[in-house]
Amino acid sequence: MKNSMVLTLLPLLAVPAAAQQATADAPGFSVKGDGSWELICHVVGRGEDQPGIVLSPRRSSYYSAALLHADCQSTATAPSDLAITISGAKKCPFKSASADACTTTIHKGRVVQFEFSANGTR
């Protein structure tokens, strides 16, 4: 009985890792920073329009294979530096980003606004 219970649970334990891999390959963005901050995004995807995606310390990333375009803005000045990373962008919107990574740091006290289209969009 004990062995059959372990074998039954093994496929369930593998699901989060598989979901994380699918998420990592999808276009999207993430934010890291201390304190209380919010980034509100209007996301347009294949067959979906989500005007109120809110990122915060509780939910600091959004990835979707259906993502076509995102327009984001912080609601107030951040209490600490925020590191923003975008993956799968057709063109990185950050002037200070390196050639190999679409990442920028928004310094404490600044309001941020950015938008991008995902690869494969017109």
XYZ file of N, CA and C in Angstrom:
366
model
N 0.829 -1.190 0.000
C 0.000 0.000 0.000
C 0.872 1.251 0.000
N 1.908 1.248 0.826
C 2.791 2.400 0.917
C 3.475 2.669 -0.424
N 3.967 1.619 -1.100
C 4.632 1.793 -2.389
C 3.692 2.322 -3.453
N 2.462 1.852 -3.476
C 1.522 2.323 -4.492
C 1.165 3.792 -4.248
N 1.138 4.242 -2.993
C 0.846 5.642 -2.695
C 2.001 6.529 -3.180
N 3.217 6.099 -2.981
C 4.381 6.864 -3.436
C 4.381 6.956 -4.956
N 4.112 5.844 -5.638
C 4.079 5.846 -7.094
C 2.961 6.724 -7.629
N 1.854 6.801 -6.925
C 0.744 7.655 -7.330
C 1.118 9.127 -7.191
N 1.874 9.498 -6.184
C 2.238 10.891 -5.950
C 3.372 11.380 -6.839
N 4.220 10.490 -7.324
C 5.363 10.908 -8.139
C 4.964 11.747 -9.354
N 3.960 11.368 -10.142
C 3.587 12.222 -11.269
C 3.125 13.608 -10.818
N 2.490 13.713 -9.673
C 2.027 14.999 -9.168
C 3.193 15.891 -8.775
N 4.264 15.313 -8.274
C 5.425 16.089 -7.888
C 6.143 16.657 -9.103
N 6.019 16.022 -10.238
C 6.700 16.478 -11.451
C 5.970 17.629 -12.141
N 4.704 17.842 -11.857
C 3.920 18.864 -12.540
C 4.475 20.267 -12.339
N 4.802 20.718 -11.128
C 5.318 22.072 -10.996
C 6.590 22.314 -11.806
N 7.488 21.369 -11.866
C 8.721 21.544 -12.634
C 8.398 21.678 -14.114
N 7.483 20.864 -14.611
C 7.088 20.954 -16.017
C 6.426 22.297 -16.293
N 5.600 22.773 -15.382
C 4.930 24.070 -15.545
C 5.948 25.198 -15.525
N 6.959 25.116 -14.676
C 7.986 26.137 -14.615
C 8.770 26.180 -15.918
N 9.068 25.045 -16.499
C 9.802 25.013 -17.756
C 8.994 25.675 -18.859
N 7.695 25.386 -18.933
C 6.842 26.005 -19.938
C 6.787 27.511 -19.723
N 6.729 27.964 -18.481
C 6.692 29.380 -18.158
C 7.977 30.061 -18.578
N 9.116 29.441 -18.336
C 10.403 30.042 -18.652
C 10.565 30.253 -20.155
N 9.932 29.450 -20.990
C 10.036 29.575 -22.435
C 9.048 30.576 -23.009
N 8.029 30.954 -22.272
C 6.998 31.877 -22.738
C 7.464 33.325 -22.588
N 6.978 34.222 -23.448
C 7.322 35.631 -23.268
C 6.682 36.175 -22.000
N 7.333 37.158 -21.400
C 6.783 37.764 -20.196
C 7.788 38.661 -19.519
N 7.524 38.959 -18.260
C 8.371 39.887 -17.521
C 8.301 39.586 -16.033
N 9.344 40.023 -15.330
C 9.391 39.842 -13.885
C 10.023 41.074 -13.254
N 9.704 41.273 -11.990
C 10.217 42.418 -11.237
C 10.729 41.913 -9.902
N 11.883 42.417 -9.486
C 12.428 42.093 -8.164
C 12.751 43.393 -7.451
N 12.352 43.464 -6.192
C 12.646 44.652 -5.401
C 12.097 44.510 -3.996
N 12.682 45.241 -3.082
C 12.251 45.202 -1.694
C 11.149 46.225 -1.453
N 10.448 46.038 -0.361
C 9.426 46.996 0.037
C 8.109 46.766 -0.676
N 7.262 47.761 -0.626
C 5.924 47.692 -1.197
C 5.927 48.433 -2.536
N 5.628 47.735 -3.612
C 5.573 48.329 -4.940
C 4.520 47.606 -5.763
N 4.028 48.255 -6.804
C 3.090 47.638 -7.734
C 3.412 48.078 -9.148
N 3.247 47.162 -10.066
C 3.380 47.431 -11.488
C 2.085 46.950 -12.120
N 1.338 47.862 -12.742
C 0.058 47.504 -13.352
C 0.249 47.466 -14.865
N -0.167 46.349 -15.466
C 0.066 46.138 -16.886
C -1.219 45.834 -17.637
N -1.300 46.363 -18.834
C -2.362 46.000 -19.776
C -1.718 45.022 -20.736
N -2.192 43.793 -20.720
C -1.610 42.732 -21.538
C -2.604 42.317 -22.609
N -2.127 42.291 -23.850
C -2.933 41.809 -24.967
C -2.310 40.506 -25.425
N -3.155 39.487 -25.545
C -2.683 38.186 -25.977
C -3.577 37.614 -27.040
N -3.183 36.471 -27.553
C -4.013 35.789 -28.542
C -5.329 35.410 -27.886
N -6.405 36.070 -28.330
C -7.731 35.764 -27.812
C -8.010 36.301 -26.421
N -7.150 37.162 -25.886
C -7.386 37.691 -24.543
C -6.881 39.123 -24.415
N -7.589 39.899 -23.622
C -7.197 41.270 -23.318
C -7.324 41.413 -21.808
N -6.195 41.579 -21.129
C -6.189 41.636 -19.674
C -5.696 43.009 -19.228
N -6.615 43.945 -18.945
C -6.203 45.307 -18.617
C -5.630 45.490 -17.224
N -5.760 44.543 -16.342
C -5.339 44.757 -14.967
C -4.421 43.716 -14.379
N -3.349 43.364 -15.052
C -2.361 42.448 -14.477
C -1.534 43.261 -13.486
N -1.556 42.862 -12.227
C -0.835 43.599 -11.188
C 0.311 42.739 -10.675
N 1.530 43.276 -10.804
C 2.686 42.618 -10.217
C 3.051 43.355 -8.943
N 3.473 42.595 -7.960
C 3.831 43.136 -6.645
C 4.769 42.132 -5.986
N 5.217 42.400 -4.768
C 6.057 41.395 -4.100
C 5.361 40.036 -3.971
N 4.045 39.993 -3.958
C 3.312 38.718 -3.856
C 3.267 37.955 -5.167
N 3.178 38.671 -6.271
C 3.177 38.065 -7.615
C 4.119 38.911 -8.458
N 5.335 38.460 -8.604
C 6.367 39.308 -9.195
C 6.689 38.978 -10.649
N 5.908 38.089 -11.280
C 6.184 37.785 -12.680
C 4.905 37.413 -13.417
N 4.954 37.596 -14.725
C 3.846 37.204 -15.604
C 4.450 36.654 -16.889
N 4.102 35.428 -17.236
C 4.551 34.796 -18.467
C 3.366 34.105 -19.107
N 3.238 34.224 -20.426
C 2.152 33.561 -21.135
C 2.556 33.323 -22.579
N 2.344 32.123 -23.067
C 2.636 31.809 -24.465
C 1.746 32.612 -25.402
N 0.613 33.105 -24.898
C -0.324 33.878 -25.713
C 0.005 35.373 -25.736
N 0.989 35.828 -24.954
C 1.298 37.249 -24.858
C 1.737 37.827 -26.199
N 1.086 38.926 -26.608
C 1.462 39.637 -27.824
C 2.059 41.000 -27.512
N 1.475 41.711 -26.543
C 1.904 43.074 -26.224
C 1.603 43.365 -24.750
N 2.483 44.126 -24.110
C 2.267 44.540 -22.720
C 2.644 46.005 -22.568
N 1.838 46.731 -21.816
C 2.085 48.136 -21.503
C 1.977 48.249 -19.981
N 3.064 48.618 -19.314
C 3.126 48.588 -17.859
C 3.542 49.934 -17.272
N 3.038 50.215 -16.060
C 3.423 51.430 -15.347
C 3.332 51.166 -13.848
N 4.311 51.700 -13.122
C 4.252 51.589 -11.662
C 3.236 52.599 -11.146
N 2.606 52.264 -10.027
C 1.561 53.132 -9.481
C 2.121 54.241 -8.617
N 3.290 54.077 -8.111
C 3.924 55.095 -7.261
C 5.422 54.861 -7.295
N 6.153 55.770 -6.723
C 7.600 55.588 -6.689
C 7.957 54.384 -5.828
N 8.911 53.631 -6.294
C 9.336 52.430 -5.574
C 10.191 52.815 -4.373
N 10.024 52.105 -3.242
C 10.816 52.400 -2.052
C 12.249 51.875 -2.133
N 12.534 51.069 -3.142
C 13.888 50.537 -3.336
C 14.109 50.370 -4.838
N 15.329 50.039 -5.227
C 15.587 49.769 -6.638
C 14.763 48.570 -7.087
N 14.253 48.622 -8.321
C 13.516 47.512 -8.914
C 14.293 46.990 -10.110
N 14.462 45.696 -10.188
C 15.095 45.057 -11.340
C 13.989 44.459 -12.199
N 13.898 44.909 -13.441
C 12.862 44.430 -14.360
C 13.533 43.648 -15.472
N 13.011 42.445 -15.728
C 13.537 41.579 -16.780
C 12.398 41.189 -17.709
N 12.641 41.336 -19.001
C 11.662 40.943 -20.018
C 12.281 39.821 -20.837
N 11.486 38.791 -21.102
C 11.959 37.719 -21.982
C 11.003 37.581 -23.156
N 11.560 37.262 -24.306
C 10.748 37.054 -25.498
C 10.284 38.328 -26.170
N 10.947 39.456 -25.911
C 10.553 40.726 -26.538
C 11.125 40.824 -27.944
N 10.326 41.369 -28.865
C 10.803 41.623 -30.219
C 11.952 42.621 -30.179
N 11.794 43.678 -29.375
C 12.837 44.679 -29.179
C 12.765 45.116 -27.720
N 13.888 45.111 -27.046
C 13.930 45.497 -25.640
C 13.650 46.997 -25.510
N 12.714 47.394 -24.639
C 12.383 48.814 -24.492
C 13.351 49.596 -23.607
N 14.300 48.928 -22.978
C 15.204 49.590 -22.040
C 16.490 50.023 -22.738
N 16.754 51.308 -22.768
C 17.949 51.841 -23.430
C 19.228 51.356 -22.755
N 19.184 51.163 -21.453
C 20.389 50.769 -20.715
C 20.610 49.256 -20.665
N 19.761 48.476 -21.346
C 19.878 47.015 -21.296
C 21.093 46.544 -22.078
N 21.661 45.442 -21.628
C 22.790 44.856 -22.341
C 22.291 44.145 -23.597
N 23.191 43.829 -24.483
C 22.824 43.192 -25.750
C 22.258 41.788 -25.565
N 22.673 41.092 -24.515
C 22.238 39.708 -24.336
C 21.093 39.522 -23.347
N 20.676 40.587 -22.670
C 19.578 40.449 -21.707
C 18.750 41.733 -21.678
N 17.441 41.574 -21.674
C 16.546 42.727 -21.597
C 16.212 42.963 -20.124
N 17.132 43.604 -19.431
C 17.006 43.850 -18.002
C 17.407 45.286 -17.710
N 16.714 45.901 -16.772
C 17.088 47.239 -16.339
C 16.826 47.382 -14.853
N 17.467 48.364 -14.251
C 17.228 48.686 -12.849
C 16.598 50.072 -12.788
N 15.451 50.141 -12.132
C 14.782 51.417 -11.910
C 15.163 51.843 -10.498
N 15.789 52.982 -10.396
C 16.304 53.416 -9.106
C 15.206 53.929 -8.180
N 15.441 53.751 -6.919
C 14.519 54.141 -5.852
C 13.963 55.539 -6.118
N 12.654 55.672 -5.938
C 12.006 56.972 -6.071
C 11.524 57.316 -7.471
N 11.780 56.455 -8.434
C 11.367 56.730 -9.818
C 10.101 55.956 -10.172
N 9.288 56.552 -11.021
C 8.123 55.882 -11.586
C 8.562 55.320 -12.930
N 8.122 54.119 -13.263
C 8.533 53.475 -14.508
C 7.326 53.204 -15.397
N 7.532 53.351 -16.704
C 6.523 53.001 -17.702
C 7.277 52.384 -18.871
N 6.785 51.248 -19.379
C 7.407 50.614 -20.540
C 6.370 49.776 -21.259
N 6.647 49.511 -22.513
C 5.803 48.602 -23.290
C 6.678 47.818 -24.249
N 6.196 46.659 -24.610
C 6.937 45.828 -25.556
C 5.978 44.880 -26.267
N 6.411 44.424 -27.413
C 5.700 43.392 -28.170
C 6.544 42.134 -28.132
N 5.865 41.007 -28.125
C 6.579 39.727 -28.060
C 7.097 39.330 -29.437
N 8.137 38.505 -29.445
C 8.653 37.947 -30.704
C 7.527 37.285 -31.466
N 7.601 37.351 -32.774
C 6.588 36.687 -33.588
C 5.354 37.528 -33.826
N 5.335 38.797 -33.343
C 4.193 39.675 -33.584
C 4.549 40.641 -34.698
N 3.548 41.234 -35.280
C 3.774 42.195 -36.375
C 4.013 43.575 -35.850
